[in-house]
Amino acid sequence: MAGNKRLLKELAECQQNPPPGCKIALENDEDILIWNVTMAAPSDSVYAGGNFKILIKLPKEYPFKPPQLNFKTKVYHPNVTNDENGSMCLGMLRADEWKPPNKIADVLKLVRTVLASPQPDDAVEQGIAEQYKNNRKEFDKIAKDWVNKYAK
Amino acid sequence: MPTTTRKRKAEVLTNITDVFAEPQRKVSKVHPQVPKDSIPREEAALPATPQTLTEGMDSDDDFNSVASSVDLGEDMSSSVDFGAGESDVDVDDDYQDDGAFDTTAKDLTPQRKHFEVDFKVYSPQDIQSQQDTQVAEVSNLLEQPTEATAILLRYTRWNKERLIEQYMDDQERMLEKAGLGQEINQNPPRLEVRNNFTCDICCEDGPGLETFAMNCEHRFCTDCYRHYLTQKIKDEGEAARIKCPGDGCGKIIDSKSLDLLVPDDLTDRYHQVLMRTYVDDKESLKWCPAPNCVYAVECGVKRKDLNRVVPTVHCDCKHAFCFGCSLPDHQPTPCVLVKRWVKKCEDDSETANWISANTKECPKCQSTIEKNGGCNHMTCRKCKNEFCWMCMGLWSEHGTSWYNCNRFEERSGTDARDAQAKSRQSLERYLHYYNRYANHEQSARLDKDIFHKTEKKMTLLQSSSGMSWIEVQFMEQASQALQQCRQTLKWTYAFAYYLARNNMTEIFEENQKDLEMAVENLSEMFEKPTDQLAGLKVEMLDKSSYCRQRRVILLDDTAKNLRDGNWQFNVELS
């Protein structure tokens, strides 16, 4: 189907010329719909030094339907759910905003940007967002702790 | 359905005309159907005066001129209807109306039933032509092609006035916002083969690949474009506001392009969804909520009017529903009270019944107590009051009559029972109304069952007594009358529950009682042995028509007083 050629091309591009800070591999070679990404946090962010595992699941209808993205490494962040899913709420991944020409590399770039600069107004974790806005010092401390604990 | 527009109130009106003869028919004609363009009409529920009538129509010149010259009450499309059903009546009335328009209008206006509202049923074809007419009209005015106009209208949710105003204000901005870009491309959309093209979606780049782009030049191969549209239409139920698949592009795909691209097997679905958005976008239009019904109903009653009118409309599929809340017909009870009542019944009924059957209140602190065993010597856990479960009197007055209470009247006992009665009163009051409400609901179901059984027997009767099919139809009519009256009766109890007592309530209760009696009398007849039924035809028809008559009287009275604000409710309506 249409998706396959596109996917192979995207995968090849991503492996040859990965988006900044990302290493990309398939979860297993048989299945092109599940991608394993290791993302190094930007060095100027509070998460510096952390390596985050992200799982990308592509729907059968890809690229007509958006990919699904989960943090497998715990991260203290207003826009990532603090549960076993580690879902990140990204506008471009919503069904009504996703456009078929959008690429996984674009998504990963956006993820890295949001990782470095949280968007507390679109938070999925209200508590963390409040803290980010009102008590940055405490937020930074916990975020760094978590990086040392989970992301190294 | 072959016809385009049907007459409103067909069902009810025939019933009423049976009883109230002549004038009724004309009334139905003097009141205009809600005009096609549905200019907001204040207080549509109230009898329309000639003035509101003109206001409603005058921005729709075509409609106005044709309608007034042909037939005041009907709109253009329904003149097509002549020749079917009630047409002979219509024509007769036309002659009379033409002759003495002024007097008829004045004489007849007040005679419309207060519980009736103006409405009109539209078939899918009607809705389509309605959209087409409006698009054509605005298209002329704005000097835009029809495709662009359709997009603009959908963008402003079919609010013509707003569109024209905003368009005149800032044409460029309006077009931009509606996804029409700076200039409207006069070239019709077409598929193209381009050299050295790679589709950004599927990465195909073979020679001869067919591609498509709107004038935003986001070009993709037709396969991908189609796939994208299919998903939007089929899975996401979008049609009117599908955006270009290009990254970040907000241009809305016009219907000409869609016609070109939407696969054949999806065209129906696409038009269905388009139609749906049209009806959903207009406050004056609603889909009939009956399963599989394709009609939409237009009614001018606004949300803010719902405390003063209960706008029941009758779809051509025979389903009667409230235009305000889309629930099945619930006259005479206003929507707000219906909502409250249904919620209360869901929350309370079972609990209240159980409490009523199994508990008593402590005579001192009114705590609800369940006696789940043991003797009659009760000690309230809350206030430590000791009393007798049987007579509710103080235990100290019992002396030595342990374990059973055989005393007759002791003062403390009577007082306690009085207090108890009071605290029970509100519960009992609710249960009183609830039980009657529920009873009519259930009876309506049982009546239907009996009718279906009888119907089978009637078929037998037909062969045994030599009556024709048409002659045994009276059963069906009676059954319908019964269903309708029970529906109304049921809701009178919810209405009554919220009704505060004033000198109006007595009339209401009288009407309620009369209708109830009429209904029970008719209902009883269904239980007669089948072999007697043929002989009861006349009586049954009489009773059915009496029931309908009582229902009309009750509804008319409640609706009139609701409109005039004469009822007092023990809860806030808003």
XYZ file of C-alpha atoms in Angstrom:
726
model
C 0.000 0.000 0.000
C 0.888 3.631 -0.194
C 2.246 3.629 3.319
C 4.965 1.074 2.789
C 7.190 2.841 0.353
C 6.845 5.990 2.337
C 7.664 4.218 5.578
C 10.767 2.523 4.185
C 11.931 5.843 2.894
C 11.277 7.587 6.180
C 13.057 4.879 8.118
C 16.056 4.962 5.825
C 16.247 8.742 6.087
C 15.911 8.654 9.838
C 18.643 6.092 10.209
C 21.059 7.758 7.818
C 20.386 11.232 8.934
C 18.597 11.057 12.273
C 16.833 14.062 13.772
C 19.050 15.839 16.334
C 19.718 13.790 19.458
C 17.808 10.733 18.237
C 18.783 7.145 17.602
C 16.199 5.118 15.765
C 15.774 1.368 15.403
C 12.890 -0.986 14.795
C 11.596 -2.842 17.823
C 11.954 -5.966 15.734
C 12.970 -6.221 12.116
C 9.745 -7.893 11.062
C 7.526 -5.021 12.062
C 8.003 -1.666 10.443
C 5.134 -0.180 12.445
C 6.914 -0.069 15.811
C 9.897 2.204 16.216
C 12.276 2.490 19.116
C 13.753 5.909 19.625
C 16.386 6.967 22.113
C 16.367 10.673 22.539
C 19.151 12.597 24.234
C 17.757 15.656 25.935
C 19.135 18.997 24.730
C 22.224 19.898 26.738
C 20.883 23.318 27.667
C 17.727 21.890 29.222
C 16.989 20.749 32.735
C 16.940 17.172 31.429
C 20.541 17.416 30.083
C 22.405 14.150 30.265
C 19.212 12.121 30.166
C 18.491 9.552 27.480
C 14.805 8.900 26.995
C 13.322 5.854 25.391
C 10.349 6.652 23.215
C 8.148 4.088 21.538
C 6.429 5.096 18.329
C 3.520 3.010 17.108
C 2.285 3.632 13.611
C -1.291 2.825 12.717
C -1.973 0.644 9.686
C -3.411 3.715 7.993
C -0.192 5.705 8.411
C 0.424 8.348 7.110
C -3.275 9.114 6.924
C -3.607 8.653 10.643
C -1.116 10.068 13.135
C 1.509 7.983 14.943
C 1.196 7.219 18.629
C 4.028 8.147 20.887
C 4.920 7.028 24.397
C 7.788 7.807 26.752
C 9.092 4.548 28.095
C 11.475 6.362 30.418
C 9.826 8.193 33.274
C 10.132 11.930 32.884
C 9.010 14.726 35.192
C 7.341 17.014 32.685
C 4.027 18.911 32.531
C 3.237 17.575 29.059
C 3.964 13.892 29.660
C 1.601 11.754 31.685
C 3.160 10.399 34.829
C 1.948 6.822 34.361
C 3.005 3.658 32.585
C 1.897 5.121 29.224
C 4.023 8.245 29.323
C 1.805 9.847 26.694
C 2.757 13.228 25.405
C -0.013 15.520 24.272
C 1.072 17.083 21.006
C -1.237 19.175 18.853
C 0.080 17.761 15.613
C -0.702 14.212 16.716
C -4.401 14.905 17.119
C -6.502 13.262 14.413
C -7.983 16.535 13.229
C -4.638 18.329 13.034
C -2.479 15.619 11.593
C -1.756 16.033 7.894
C -0.490 13.086 5.848
C 2.682 14.837 4.628
C 3.864 15.228 8.236
C 6.870 13.038 8.983
C 8.043 11.148 12.009
C 11.246 13.158 11.982
C 9.106 16.321 12.314
C 7.293 14.788 15.239
C 10.562 13.913 16.957
C 11.910 17.408 16.450
C 8.790 18.783 18.048
C 9.024 16.325 20.928
C 12.543 17.441 21.643
C 11.544 21.089 21.543
C 8.670 20.513 23.961
C 10.929 18.429 26.189
C 13.349 21.328 26.490
C 10.666 23.971 26.937
C 7.513 22.676 28.617
C 4.149 24.179 27.716
C 2.400 24.409 31.082
C -0.760 25.836 29.523
C -1.408 22.622 27.581
C -0.350 20.374 30.419
C -1.544 16.854 31.017
C -0.096 16.908 34.532
C -1.742 19.906 36.210
C 0.280 19.590 39.411
C 3.604 19.597 37.627
C 2.469 22.495 35.466
C 1.546 24.573 38.527
C 4.896 23.845 40.044
C 6.682 24.681 36.802
C 4.979 28.053 36.725
C 5.157 28.955 40.407
C 8.123 27.142 41.868
C 10.652 26.602 39.129
C 13.446 25.800 41.551
C 11.627 22.852 43.047
C 10.536 21.693 39.601
C 14.091 21.755 38.274
C 15.292 19.819 41.277
C 12.782 16.994 40.894
C 13.225 16.876 37.116
C 16.986 16.479 37.571
C 16.494 13.849 40.262
C 14.293 11.851 37.917
C 16.852 12.130 35.132
C 19.511 10.677 37.439
C 17.167 8.025 38.708
C 15.523 6.835 35.500
C 17.218 8.263 32.421
C 20.862 7.310 32.781
C -41.177 9.620 -0.810
C -42.156 11.218 -4.061
C -43.499 14.514 -2.774
C -41.252 17.314 -1.739
C -43.077 18.931 1.117
C -45.787 17.667 3.313
C -48.403 19.524 5.210
C -47.711 20.112 8.814
C -49.937 18.792 11.525
C -51.621 16.473 9.113
C -52.249 13.894 11.753
C -53.472 16.048 14.575
C -55.432 18.336 12.423
C -57.557 15.664 10.921
C -58.367 14.554 14.419
C -59.229 17.993 15.543
C -61.236 18.808 12.520
C -63.405 15.822 13.295
C -64.388 17.523 16.464
C -64.127 21.181 15.799
C -65.223 21.225 12.205
C -64.648 24.022 9.767
C -62.520 26.896 11.070
C -59.609 24.744 12.017
C -58.691 23.982 8.494
C -58.400 27.562 7.562
C -56.300 28.314 10.552
C -53.739 25.905 9.394
C -53.480 27.849 6.231
C -53.459 31.342 7.552
C -50.379 30.675 9.578
C -47.355 30.626 7.418
C -44.980 27.769 7.421
C -41.770 28.911 8.899
C -40.187 30.709 5.966
C -37.519 28.977 4.031
C -34.721 31.220 5.056
C -35.865 30.994 8.652
C -35.312 34.555 9.645
C -35.626 34.499 13.410
C -39.224 34.993 14.306
C -39.886 36.219 17.780
C -42.202 34.098 19.805
C -43.061 31.748 17.081
C -45.171 29.801 19.476
C -47.691 32.508 19.821
C -50.298 33.010 17.175
C -48.540 34.865 14.468
C -49.889 38.266 13.702
C -49.866 39.471 10.133
C -46.993 41.705 11.087
C -44.603 38.994 12.156
C -45.613 37.138 9.094
C -44.348 39.860 6.815
C -41.200 40.353 8.784
C -40.427 36.725 8.545
C -40.664 36.638 4.841
C -39.605 39.902 3.449
C -35.962 39.219 3.019
C -36.852 36.318 0.826
C -38.416 38.089 -2.060
C -38.894 35.168 -4.355
C -40.648 33.264 -1.709
C -42.758 36.130 -0.639
C -44.148 36.990 -4.008
C -44.874 33.481 -5.079
C -46.251 32.410 -1.779
C -48.587 35.320 -1.325
C -49.954 35.148 -4.803
C -50.611 31.455 -4.761
C -51.571 30.593 -1.267
C -50.867 32.448 1.881
C -50.120 29.584 4.145
C -48.225 27.282 1.868
C -44.791 27.756 0.490
C -43.769 27.264 -3.090
C -42.780 23.704 -2.995
C -45.949 22.513 -1.391
C -47.985 23.715 -4.289
C -46.422 20.767 -6.037
C -48.270 18.740 -3.516
C -51.663 19.543 -4.933
C -53.342 16.520 -6.299
C -52.373 14.301 -3.430
C -54.162 13.718 -0.165
C -55.845 16.824 1.112
C -55.504 18.879 -2.015
C -59.190 19.319 -2.609
C -59.562 20.908 0.772
C -56.683 23.250 0.062
C -58.178 24.446 -3.144
C -61.537 25.132 -1.565
C -59.927 27.160 1.135
C -57.937 29.111 -1.355
C -61.051 30.378 -2.982
C -62.516 31.467 0.274
C -59.311 33.043 1.495
C -58.813 34.914 -1.718
C -62.253 36.330 -1.492
C -62.081 37.807 1.982
C -58.534 37.676 3.108
C -58.665 40.398 5.735
C -61.585 39.147 7.640
C -60.543 35.534 7.534
C -57.110 36.317 8.848
C -58.431 38.403 11.668
C -61.231 36.057 12.567
C -59.218 32.936 12.492
C -55.956 33.826 14.096
C -57.082 33.527 17.707
C -58.674 30.167 17.057
C -55.511 28.249 16.531
C -54.943 25.731 19.294
C -52.533 27.063 21.829
C -50.533 23.882 22.068
C -49.771 23.776 18.383
C -46.704 25.331 16.875
C -45.905 26.024 13.261
C -43.487 23.597 11.778
C -42.654 21.992 8.527
C -41.204 18.651 7.563
C -38.488 18.436 4.942
C -37.297 15.467 2.959
C -33.616 15.154 2.068
C -34.458 16.528 -1.378
C -36.127 19.574 0.150
C -33.082 20.255 2.247
C -30.868 19.969 -0.771
C -32.936 22.388 -2.804
C -33.089 24.741 0.161
C -29.327 24.838 0.251
C -29.166 25.306 -3.503
C -31.604 28.211 -3.423
C -29.705 29.986 -0.714
C -26.380 29.431 -2.409
C -27.734 30.775 -5.694
C -29.174 33.817 -3.991
C -26.049 34.744 -2.069
C -23.894 33.892 -5.036
C -25.681 36.561 -7.075
C -25.328 39.069 -4.338
C -21.646 38.527 -3.661
C -20.800 37.888 -7.286
C -18.940 34.770 -6.344
C -19.178 31.409 -8.067
C -21.584 28.998 -6.430
C -18.794 26.712 -5.208
C -17.134 29.519 -3.317
C -20.469 30.754 -2.019
C -21.321 27.327 -0.685
C -18.043 27.260 1.201
C -18.622 30.728 2.565
C -22.111 29.840 3.711
C -20.941 26.666 5.393
C -18.140 28.614 6.970
C -20.586 31.074 8.544
C -22.887 28.205 9.474
C -25.530 29.323 6.999
C -25.956 32.666 8.613
C -26.590 34.717 5.491
C -26.759 38.084 7.199
C -23.482 37.581 8.981
C -21.772 36.378 5.850
C -22.926 39.329 3.786
C -21.996 41.766 6.499
C -18.528 40.347 7.032
C -17.963 39.969 3.336
C -18.874 43.563 2.624
C -16.714 44.625 5.513
C -13.547 42.943 4.391
C -13.821 40.686 1.407
C -10.198 39.550 1.368
C -10.164 38.621 4.998
C -13.442 36.735 4.786
C -12.248 34.691 1.820
C -8.962 33.977 3.521
C -10.695 32.831 6.692
C -13.064 30.554 4.816
C -10.090 28.884 3.150
C -10.664 30.427 -0.258
C -7.309 32.130 -0.642
C -6.788 35.501 -2.261
C -8.324 35.086 -5.627
C -10.818 32.493 -6.574
C -9.513 30.389 -9.325
C -11.918 30.375 -12.201
C -10.327 27.270 -13.623
C -12.275 24.177 -12.814
C -10.339 21.660 -10.734
C -8.700 18.891 -12.742
C -6.291 15.995 -12.443
C -2.831 16.495 -13.925
C 0.230 14.487 -14.761
C 3.428 16.347 -13.931
C 7.016 15.571 -14.770
C 9.462 14.716 -11.997
C 6.745 14.618 -9.381
C 7.114 12.800 -6.079
C 4.071 12.528 -3.877
C 4.856 13.828 -0.440
C 2.523 11.335 1.182
C 3.278 7.998 -0.421
C 6.664 8.881 -1.976
C 5.584 7.425 -5.310
C 7.360 9.067 -8.239
C 6.585 6.886 -11.223
C 5.902 8.507 -14.594
C 2.303 9.108 -15.479
C 1.236 9.507 -11.862
C -2.026 11.433 -11.698
C -1.939 14.336 -9.286
C -4.239 16.926 -7.873
C -3.880 20.261 -6.138
C -6.147 23.160 -5.361
C -4.821 26.613 -6.104
C -2.795 26.480 -2.900
C -0.553 24.188 -4.972
C -0.206 21.481 -2.348
C 0.048 18.710 -4.889
C -0.360 15.024 -4.088
C -1.074 11.947 -6.139
C -4.782 11.331 -6.646
C -4.632 8.021 -4.782
C -3.398 9.734 -1.645
C -5.808 12.623 -2.060
C -8.688 10.172 -2.367
C -7.517 8.129 0.536
C -7.310 11.262 2.659
C -10.841 12.324 1.720
C -12.248 8.860 2.246
C -10.897 8.788 5.742
C -12.231 12.245 6.579
C -15.688 11.503 5.220
C -16.069 7.934 6.320
C -14.233 7.765 9.619
C -14.385 11.306 10.869
C -17.780 12.266 9.433
C -16.510 15.506 7.976
C -17.702 17.025 4.744
C -18.234 20.744 4.851
C -14.927 21.782 6.293
C -12.272 19.341 5.089
C -8.932 21.074 4.803
C -6.263 20.650 2.131
C -3.973 17.776 3.131
C -0.947 20.048 2.718
C 1.123 20.602 5.853
C -0.247 23.614 7.712
C -2.642 24.562 4.912
C -6.085 25.670 6.048
C -7.723 25.865 2.646
C -11.074 24.152 2.653
C -11.725 21.778 -0.185
C -14.573 23.043 -2.336
C -17.326 20.767 -3.473
C -16.345 20.794 -7.164
C -12.972 19.377 -6.225
C -14.681 16.921 -3.955
C -17.009 15.813 -6.726
C -13.947 15.137 -8.814
C -12.102 13.233 -6.151
C -14.578 11.499 -3.871
C -14.851 7.871 -4.956
C -18.258 6.923 -6.338
C -19.115 4.576 -3.517
C -18.701 7.447 -1.096
C -20.699 10.150 -2.838
C -23.876 9.211 -1.004
C -22.203 9.236 2.327
C -20.544 12.531 1.485
C -23.794 14.218 0.572
C -25.401 12.766 3.655
C -22.734 14.264 5.881
C -22.961 17.586 4.060
C -26.686 17.637 4.619
C -26.205 16.748 8.223
C -23.958 19.748 8.793
C -26.497 22.005 7.139
C -29.261 20.904 9.462
C -26.959 20.824 12.483
C -25.791 24.348 11.748
C -29.264 25.865 11.732
C -31.062 26.529 14.949
C -34.435 26.315 13.233
C -33.834 22.827 11.826
C -33.688 19.506 13.615
C -33.459 15.912 12.519
C -36.341 13.697 13.458
C -34.855 11.497 16.169
C -36.826 8.393 15.168
C -34.584 5.513 14.117
C -33.859 5.493 10.377
C -35.982 8.560 9.749
C -34.503 10.801 7.059
C -36.690 13.857 7.558
C -35.797 17.131 9.192
C -38.249 19.485 10.835
C -38.151 23.239 10.768
C -39.643 25.200 13.627
C -39.184 28.775 14.720
C -39.383 28.177 18.460
C -36.211 29.408 20.120
C -34.407 28.027 23.103
C -35.398 31.018 25.217
C -39.088 30.413 24.512
C -39.093 26.932 25.963
C -40.426 28.010 29.333
C -43.569 29.261 27.742
C -44.240 26.739 25.042
C -43.873 23.015 24.524
C -43.192 22.736 20.798
C -44.358 19.293 19.805
C -43.847 18.589 16.119
C -45.073 15.667 14.044
C -42.696 14.158 11.570
C -44.006 12.539 8.421
C -42.756 9.242 9.756
C -45.510 9.609 12.408
C -43.091 10.262 15.215
C -44.150 13.109 17.485
C -41.290 14.761 19.301
C -40.414 17.935 21.122
C -38.524 20.405 18.960
C -36.906 21.854 22.044
C -35.249 18.760 23.457
C -35.864 16.061 20.801
C -37.450 13.759 23.377
C -40.750 12.093 22.480
C -43.773 14.375 22.793
C -44.139 15.479 26.406
C -46.920 18.040 26.320
C -48.047 19.717 28.537
C -44.836 19.643 30.581
C -42.123 22.176 29.635
C -38.697 20.789 28.705
C -36.968 21.964 31.894
C -39.466 20.166 34.082
C -39.233 17.050 31.937
C -35.502 17.002 32.414
C -35.840 17.450 36.154
C -38.561 14.860 36.424
C -36.736 12.204 34.440
C -33.643 12.759 36.524
C -35.583 12.653 39.740
C -37.263 9.426 38.732
C -33.961 7.847 37.822
C -32.412 8.890 41.103
C -35.247 8.505 43.509
C -37.998 6.185 42.513
C -36.647 2.866 43.623
C -35.105 4.268 46.755
C -38.231 6.200 47.612
C -40.426 3.161 47.141
C -38.253 1.091 49.383
C -38.084 3.774 52.049
C -41.805 4.129 51.921
C -42.388 0.408 52.330
C -39.762 -0.494 54.879
C -38.968 2.404 57.138
C -40.452 4.874 59.569
C -39.058 8.097 60.952
C -38.013 8.512 64.543
C -40.839 10.561 66.121
C -38.312 12.864 67.767
C -35.481 13.522 65.320
C -37.041 12.297 62.049
C -34.150 9.988 61.234
C -35.234 7.279 58.880
C -35.178 3.927 60.609
C -35.430 0.429 59.234
C -36.608 -2.185 61.651
C -34.835 -5.328 60.646
C -35.868 -7.647 63.445
C -36.378 -7.777 67.170
C -39.071 -6.308 69.339
C -41.129 -3.158 69.046
C -39.083 -1.319 71.636
C -37.008 0.998 69.480
C -34.150 3.164 70.608
C -33.116 5.713 68.015
C -29.421 5.431 67.504
C -29.144 9.132 66.837
C -31.218 10.844 69.510
C -31.656 7.927 71.921
C -35.405 8.424 71.874
C -37.224 5.282 72.960
C -40.487 4.581 71.219
C -42.850 1.832 70.142
C -42.621 0.758 66.488
C -46.314 -0.053 66.322
C -47.931 3.075 67.702
C -44.912 5.386 67.449
C -45.714 6.538 71.030
C -43.181 6.965 73.838
C -42.028 3.662 75.239
C -42.260 4.993 78.773
C -46.067 5.190 78.353
C -46.191 1.524 77.488
C -45.755 0.319 81.051
C -45.355 -3.372 80.966
C -46.857 -4.330 77.653
C -43.535 -5.629 76.357
C -43.135 -7.022 72.900
C -46.534 -6.135 71.665
C -48.538 -2.978 71.493
C -52.254 -3.341 72.059
C -52.944 0.143 73.244
C -55.374 2.215 71.266
C -54.998 6.017 71.404
C -52.420 7.554 73.644
C -51.591 11.200 73.162
C -47.909 10.895 72.481
C -48.678 8.235 69.914
C -51.102 10.380 67.908
C -48.770 13.345 67.948
C -45.874 11.232 66.826
C -47.904 9.754 64.030
C -48.954 13.242 62.931
C -45.350 14.358 62.724
C -44.497 11.215 60.917
C -47.269 11.822 58.461
C -45.969 15.273 57.727
C -42.459 14.137 57.043
C -43.791 11.415 54.844
C -45.957 13.784 52.955
C -43.391 15.020 50.488
C -42.299 11.507 49.761
C -45.848 10.327 49.397
C -46.646 13.265 47.212
C -43.854 12.353 44.879
C -44.859 8.723 44.837
C -48.447 9.672 44.152
C -47.477 11.433 40.961
C -44.767 9.014 40.060
C -47.015 5.977 40.326
C -49.593 7.535 38.078
C -46.961 8.634 35.645
C -45.421 5.181 35.543
C -48.816 3.572 35.383
C -49.794 5.393 32.226
C -46.496 4.547 30.679
C -47.050 0.918 31.417
C -50.701 0.959 30.455
C -49.805 2.442 27.107
C -47.564 -0.562 26.531
C -50.254 -2.979 27.640
C -52.862 -1.247 25.506
C -50.608 -1.740 22.564
C -50.153 -5.415 23.330
C -53.868 -5.933 23.623
C -54.373 -4.062 20.405
C -51.914 -6.265 18.563
C -53.622 -9.360 19.883
C -57.004 -7.960 18.977
C -55.746 -6.981 15.590
C -55.029 -10.595 14.844
C -58.475 -11.514 15.978
C -59.889 -8.768 13.844
C -58.400 -10.363 10.811
C -60.343 -13.453 11.739
C -63.411 -11.358 12.379
C -63.032 -9.936 8.928
C -63.470 -13.333 7.387
C -66.145 -14.566 9.798
C -68.396 -11.489 9.824
C -67.867 -10.491 6.230
C -66.654 -7.008 7.206
C -64.208 -5.379 4.853
C -60.676 -4.439 5.831
C -61.559 -0.785 5.903
C -64.419 -1.439 8.288
C -62.224 -2.997 10.947
C -59.798 -0.062 10.898
C -61.676 1.608 13.734
C -59.652 -0.522 16.134
C -56.467 0.975 14.897
C -57.831 4.476 15.227
C -59.012 3.794 18.743
C -55.675 2.346 19.672
C -53.839 5.365 18.359
C -56.095 7.713 20.265
C -55.439 5.701 23.386
C -51.684 5.804 22.958
C -51.674 9.502 22.355
C -53.898 10.303 25.311
C -51.909 8.118 27.668
C -48.745 9.848 26.573
C -50.319 13.171 27.436
C -51.781 11.913 30.702
C -48.468 10.523 31.774
C -46.861 13.913 31.430
C -49.699 15.700 33.188
C -48.556 13.939 36.344
C -45.003 15.189 36.035
C -46.511 18.610 35.339
C -48.746 18.379 38.379
C -45.870 17.360 40.632
C -44.140 20.666 39.988
C -47.319 22.708 39.955
C -47.841 24.996 42.918
C -51.428 25.223 44.050
C -53.366 28.301 42.980
C -56.888 28.821 41.756
C -55.860 27.579 38.329
C -54.878 24.129 39.468
C -58.407 22.998 40.070
C -59.357 23.454 36.443
C -56.268 21.554 35.468
C -57.110 18.687 37.767
C -60.651 18.581 36.455
C -59.370 18.356 32.915
C -56.926 15.705 33.944
C -59.672 13.700 35.626
C -61.981 13.963 32.626
C -59.283 12.810 30.248
C -58.304 9.996 32.530
C -61.875 8.776 32.757
C -62.345 8.959 29.012
C -59.141 7.012 28.515
C -60.004 4.280 30.971
C -63.446 3.885 29.411
C -61.947 3.414 26.014
C -59.204 1.170 27.274
C -61.773 -1.110 28.853
C -63.427 -1.718 25.530
C -60.331 -3.384 24.190
C -60.761 -6.143 26.710
C -64.190 -7.113 25.403
C -64.409 -10.499 23.706
C -63.624 -10.272 20.015
C -66.999 -11.492 18.820
C -68.640 -8.469 20.476
C -66.222 -5.975 18.991
C -67.869 -5.624 15.629
C -71.073 -4.484 17.312
C -69.175 -1.927 19.370
C -67.729 -0.090 16.440
C -69.831 3.029 16.774
C -69.388 3.226 20.508
C -65.679 2.752 20.196
C -65.344 5.462 17.585
C -67.378 7.800 19.764
C -65.211 7.120 22.750
C -62.021 7.610 20.749
C -63.162 10.924 19.471
C -64.242 11.962 22.957
C -60.784 11.068 24.262
C -59.116 13.171 21.616
C -61.437 15.996 22.390
C -60.635 15.873 26.103
C -56.945 15.802 25.292
C -57.210 18.855 23.087
C -59.088 20.722 25.803
C -56.511 19.871 28.425
C -53.548 20.724 26.237
C -55.087 23.910 25.019
C -55.766 25.131 28.526
C -52.321 24.261 29.865
C -50.540 25.700 26.854
C -52.464 28.948 26.980
C -51.744 29.461 30.652
C -48.124 28.494 30.181
C -47.769 31.076 27.479
C -49.430 33.720 29.637
C -47.367 32.785 32.665
C -50.370 31.816 34.782
C -48.973 28.639 36.222
C -46.891 28.777 39.347
C -44.317 26.092 39.793
C -42.670 25.038 42.996
C -39.288 25.031 41.276
C -37.466 27.594 39.169
C -38.121 27.066 35.482
C -34.789 28.315 34.203
